[in-house]
Structure formats: structure tokens, C-alpha cells
Short mmCIF file of C-alpha atoms in Angstrom, two decimals:
data_model
loop_
_atom_site.label_atom_id
_atom_site.label_comp_id
_atom_site.label_asym_id
_atom_site.label_seq_id
_atom_site.Cartn_x
_atom_site.Cartn_y
_atom_site.Cartn_z
CA MET H 42 317.73 -28.58 97.49
CA PHE H 43 317.02 -27.40 101.31
CA GLU H 44 316.46 -23.61 100.67
CA GLN H 45 314.02 -24.94 97.91
CA LEU H 46 312.04 -27.06 100.36
CA LEU H 47 312.22 -23.72 103.30
CA ASN H 48 310.79 -21.32 100.48
CA ALA H 49 308.12 -24.12 99.52
CA ALA H 50 307.31 -24.26 103.38
CA LEU H 51 307.49 -20.27 103.49
CA VAL H 52 304.71 -20.08 100.55
CA ILE H 53 302.60 -23.10 101.65
CA LEU H 54 302.54 -21.09 105.63
CA SER H 55 301.49 -17.89 103.62
CA LEU H 56 298.85 -19.76 101.78
CA ALA H 57 297.68 -20.92 105.03
CA MET H 58 297.88 -17.37 106.46
CA LEU H 59 295.69 -16.49 103.52
CA GLY H 60 292.96 -18.93 104.30
CA CYS H 61 292.77 -17.88 107.91
CA LEU H 62 292.28 -14.39 106.79
CA TYR H 63 289.33 -15.29 104.55
CA ARG H 64 287.65 -16.55 107.53
CA LEU H 65 288.56 -13.63 109.51
CA LEU H 66 287.34 -11.17 107.25
CA LYS H 67 284.23 -13.48 106.92
CA GLY H 68 282.99 -15.25 109.39
CA PRO H 69 279.84 -15.19 110.92
CA SER H 70 280.14 -14.95 114.40
CA MET H 71 282.83 -13.52 116.81
CA PRO H 72 284.54 -16.82 117.61
CA ASP H 73 285.14 -17.66 114.02
CA ARG H 74 287.31 -14.55 114.04
CA ILE H 75 288.80 -15.36 117.25
CA ALA H 76 289.75 -18.91 115.98
CA ALA H 77 291.34 -17.41 112.70
CA LEU H 78 293.11 -15.10 114.75
CA ASP H 79 294.57 -18.14 117.06
CA ALA H 80 295.63 -19.84 113.67
CA ILE H 81 297.52 -16.57 112.30
CA GLY H 82 299.33 -16.30 115.15
CA ILE H 83 300.20 -19.84 115.13
CA ASN H 84 301.06 -19.85 111.52
CA LEU H 85 303.08 -16.67 111.76
CA LEU H 86 305.31 -18.58 114.58
CA ALA H 87 306.20 -21.42 112.28
CA VAL H 88 307.12 -18.62 109.73
CA VAL H 89 309.49 -16.84 112.18
CA ALA H 90 310.88 -20.07 112.92
CA VAL H 91 311.78 -20.87 109.32
CA LEU H 92 313.71 -17.32 108.80
CA CYS H 93 315.54 -18.86 111.80
CA VAL H 94 317.05 -21.26 109.71
CA GLN H 95 317.08 -19.40 106.58
CA TYR H 96 319.17 -16.63 108.11
CA ARG H 97 321.29 -19.03 110.12
CA THR H 98 320.55 -17.02 113.16
CA GLN H 99 319.31 -17.53 116.60
CA THR H 100 317.79 -13.82 116.62
CA TYR H 101 314.71 -14.45 116.01
CA MET H 102 314.36 -17.46 118.70
CA ASP H 103 312.92 -15.01 121.15
CA THR H 104 310.71 -13.66 118.74
CA ILE H 105 309.00 -17.06 118.78
CA LEU H 106 308.43 -17.27 122.24
CA VAL H 107 306.67 -13.63 122.14
CA ILE H 108 304.39 -14.52 119.48
CA GLY H 109 303.19 -17.65 121.35
CA ILE H 110 302.42 -16.13 124.53
CA LEU H 111 300.87 -12.90 122.72
CA THR H 112 298.70 -15.37 120.50
CA PHE H 113 297.33 -17.16 123.73
CA ILE H 114 296.98 -14.08 126.06
CA GLY H 115 295.05 -12.36 122.97
CA THR H 116 292.65 -15.52 122.78
CA THR H 117 292.17 -16.19 126.61
CA ALA H 118 290.97 -12.20 126.64
CA PHE H 119 288.98 -12.15 123.73
CA ALA H 120 287.04 -15.27 125.09
CA ARG H 121 286.89 -14.20 128.44
CA TYR H 122 285.67 -11.01 127.28
CA MET H 123 283.03 -12.33 125.21
CA GLU H 124 281.94 -14.85 127.73
CA ARG H 125 281.36 -12.42 130.79
CA GLY H 126 281.89 -8.69 129.14
CA LYS H 127 284.95 -8.26 131.29
CA VAL H 128 288.24 -9.94 131.29
CA ILE H 129 289.98 -9.65 134.75
CA GLU H 130 287.26 -10.49 137.29
CA HIS H 131 287.82 -9.03 141.39
CA GLY H 132 286.65 -10.98 144.03
CA ASN H 133 284.98 -14.60 143.69
CA ASP H 134 281.27 -13.61 143.03
CA GLU H 135 278.43 -16.22 142.46
CA SER H 136 278.56 -15.35 138.68
CA ALA H 137 282.58 -16.97 138.31
CA ARG H 138 281.58 -20.06 138.77
CA MET V 217 325.46 -37.70 104.37
CA LYS V 218 324.98 -33.93 105.22
CA ALA V 219 322.88 -33.58 102.33
CA LEU V 220 320.70 -36.45 103.14
CA GLY V 221 320.18 -34.87 106.94
CA GLU V 222 319.14 -31.65 105.18
CA LEU V 223 316.61 -32.91 102.79
CA SER V 224 314.77 -35.11 105.92
CA ILE V 225 314.77 -31.75 107.68
CA GLY V 226 313.51 -29.90 104.99
CA LEU V 227 310.81 -32.53 104.47
CA LEU V 228 309.71 -32.81 108.01
CA ILE V 229 309.42 -28.68 107.81
CA LEU V 230 307.64 -28.94 104.63
CA VAL V 231 305.22 -31.68 106.09
CA GLY V 232 304.48 -29.54 109.08
CA ALA V 233 303.37 -26.85 106.25
CA LEU V 234 301.34 -28.51 104.67
CA PHE V 235 299.65 -29.81 107.30
CA CYS V 236 299.03 -25.85 108.48
CA LEU V 237 297.46 -25.57 104.90
CA LEU V 238 295.61 -28.57 105.76
CA SER V 239 294.11 -26.58 109.09
CA ALA V 240 293.42 -23.04 106.92
CA PHE V 241 291.58 -25.81 104.67
CA GLY V 242 289.36 -26.86 107.03
CA LEU V 243 288.69 -23.56 108.92
CA ILE V 244 287.27 -22.30 105.48
CA ARG V 245 285.47 -25.68 104.28
CA LEU V 246 283.85 -26.49 107.74
CA PRO V 247 280.27 -25.78 108.49
CA ASP V 248 280.23 -24.46 111.90
CA VAL V 249 282.18 -22.38 114.83
CA TYR V 250 282.84 -26.03 116.67
CA LEU V 251 284.13 -28.05 113.72
CA ARG V 252 286.18 -25.25 112.30
CA SER V 253 288.12 -24.60 115.96
CA HIS V 254 288.79 -28.71 115.93
CA ALA V 255 290.68 -28.25 112.47
CA ALA V 256 292.15 -24.77 113.85
CA THR V 257 293.54 -26.22 117.21
CA LYS V 258 294.38 -29.73 116.39
CA SER V 259 295.95 -30.19 112.82
CA ALA V 260 297.46 -26.24 112.73
CA THR V 261 299.42 -27.44 116.55
CA LEU V 262 300.65 -30.44 114.93
CA GLY V 263 301.87 -28.82 112.07
CA VAL V 264 303.72 -25.82 113.92
CA LEU V 265 305.22 -28.77 116.27
CA PHE V 266 306.66 -30.44 113.41
CA VAL V 267 308.35 -26.90 112.13
CA LEU V 268 309.45 -26.11 115.04
CA PHE V 269 311.08 -29.90 115.63
CA GLY V 270 312.63 -29.62 112.28
CA VAL V 271 314.27 -26.32 113.28
CA PHE V 272 315.68 -27.44 116.19
CA LEU V 273 317.18 -30.70 114.66
CA TYR V 274 319.05 -27.98 112.13
CA PHE V 275 320.59 -26.08 115.02
CA MET V 276 321.31 -29.10 116.90
CA PHE V 277 323.32 -30.46 114.09
CA TYR V 278 324.54 -28.28 111.81
CA LEU V 279 324.91 -24.85 113.71
CA GLU V 280 326.39 -27.01 117.05
CA HIS V 281 323.39 -25.17 119.24
CA VAL V 282 320.85 -26.88 121.13
CA SER V 283 318.27 -24.12 121.44
CA ALA V 284 316.73 -24.40 124.74
CA LYS V 285 314.12 -21.64 123.33
CA ILE V 286 312.73 -23.40 120.80
CA LEU V 287 312.22 -26.39 122.96
CA LEU V 288 310.20 -23.88 125.19
CA GLY V 289 308.55 -22.82 122.16
CA ILE V 290 307.43 -26.27 121.49
CA VAL V 291 306.09 -26.81 125.21
CA PHE V 292 303.99 -23.81 125.20
CA VAL V 293 302.32 -24.04 122.30
CA PHE V 294 301.62 -27.65 122.77
CA VAL V 295 299.88 -26.99 126.09
CA THR V 296 298.48 -23.51 125.64
CA SER V 297 296.60 -24.32 121.81
CA PRO V 298 294.18 -26.84 123.50
CA ILE V 299 293.47 -24.47 126.40
CA ALA V 300 292.67 -21.63 124.15
CA GLY V 301 290.74 -23.89 121.78
CA HIS V 302 288.37 -24.92 124.32
CA LEU V 303 287.83 -21.56 126.10
CA ASN V 304 286.75 -20.32 122.82
CA GLY V 305 284.65 -22.82 122.21
CA ARG V 306 282.84 -22.55 125.53
CA ALA V 307 282.60 -18.97 124.97
CA ALA V 308 281.03 -20.06 121.55
CA TYR V 309 278.67 -21.93 123.14
CA ARG V 310 277.57 -19.29 126.01
CA THR V 311 276.81 -16.63 123.49
CA GLY V 312 274.53 -18.90 121.32
CA VAL V 313 276.67 -19.28 118.42
CA PRO V 314 274.22 -21.78 117.07
CA MET V 315 275.30 -25.44 115.71
CA TRP V 316 275.31 -27.06 112.43
CA GLU V 317 271.98 -28.15 111.50
CA LYS V 318 273.09 -31.21 111.16
CA SER V 319 275.03 -32.56 114.54
CA VAL V 320 273.26 -35.27 116.38
CA ARG V 321 274.51 -34.84 120.20
CA ASP V 322 274.76 -31.69 122.52
CA ASP V 323 276.20 -33.37 125.79
CA TYR V 324 276.71 -29.71 126.90
CA LYS V 325 273.32 -28.90 127.14
CA ASP V 326 272.44 -31.61 129.61
CA ALA V 327 275.09 -30.02 131.77
CA VAL V 328 274.17 -26.64 131.58
CA GLU V 329 270.34 -27.62 132.70
CA VAL V 330 271.45 -29.79 135.46
CA ARG V 331 273.32 -26.91 136.95
CA GLU V 332 270.80 -24.89 136.43
CA ARG V 333 268.06 -26.92 138.16
CA ASN V 334 270.44 -27.35 141.06
#
């Protein structure tokens, strides 16, 4: 029973990622695509967590953390790039506020 | 007893996955960027928190391993996902992505005008 529930969760998460993929390919504007990419990263984190239980291993737990951090950094960098045209700002110029 | 515990943990994980599916549905169906990012940020975060909490409970009760990494992942996702959504929405507004034509209120426009007048 438990295994079937885990398999159903994996299938549902894959469907959710497919929906996000649709928005990522179609999305009319750039922030749409970024939000979809963020959602895909978050869902991928959940998939890895379920795989952790299915294989009864602790090896993939580092992967969960790394995927979470990379998703956040990626979204932040994309948003800043869209807003100001650069990712890292040097000095405290007037336009940074 | 073990079967009952496994059943409830499996249901917890399944409910989390259903929340993720709901957020993907909102991401497809809602009409503009801001509403879509509302769906993608909030309910996907809640679903992932459910899944990670279920995994944490399984490892704690059945594999005798209290995983600090999963707890750290829960806290990290809980903290950073709203920040990413907020940054994305602000970038969308400042690059001039239009709102839905049936939107009734735009508070950020007033704030931007006040800042430009000063």
C-alpha cells in the first residue's frame, strides 16, 4: 500500500512538472517563464525526497538541499537581470535604490 | 500499527503531491503573471513542505534517523520561496508586464509615482 501511494505521488508530481513545462515553453512574458522554472525546481526537490524514501537511503538528502539553493539563486539572478540588466552591482550608486 | 503509520505518512506525501498538481493547474489557467506567480509560489511551497515533512517522519519512525538535512531543507524552502516570488513579481512590474484587464486595484503604481515626485 505504501509503495503504491509513493508511486502515485511520483506520477502526480511528474504531471505537475509537465504543466509547469507548458507554461515555461508558452509563457508570453519572461517572468512567466521564470516562475515556471522556479516551480519545476521545487517539484524536482519533492521528487528527490520521495525517491529517498523509495530507496530507503540517506544519500540523496544533500541533493535536496543543493536543488533548493540552486533554484533560489537562479530565480533571484534572473529577476535581478531582468530588472536592472546586471546581476551583481558594485558600489552604492543612485539607481540601486 | 506499522501499516497504519505507513499509510498515514503515504497519505501525507500524496496530499503534498496533490497540492503541487493544483499549483501547476493554477500556473496554466490563471490569466496574468501576478496571479500565476501567486499560484506557483504559495501552493507549490505548501505541497513541498507536506512531502518533505512526510519523508522526515518516515525516516524518524522507521529508519531510526532524525535527518537534520531534511529539516534544513524545509526551513530553507519555507524562507526562500516567498522571496523569490516577490522578486519575480517586482521585476515583472518594473519591466512593464501588463496586468489582467479585469484587475481593479494597483497600489504599487501610487507608490512609484510618490517616489518619482520626491
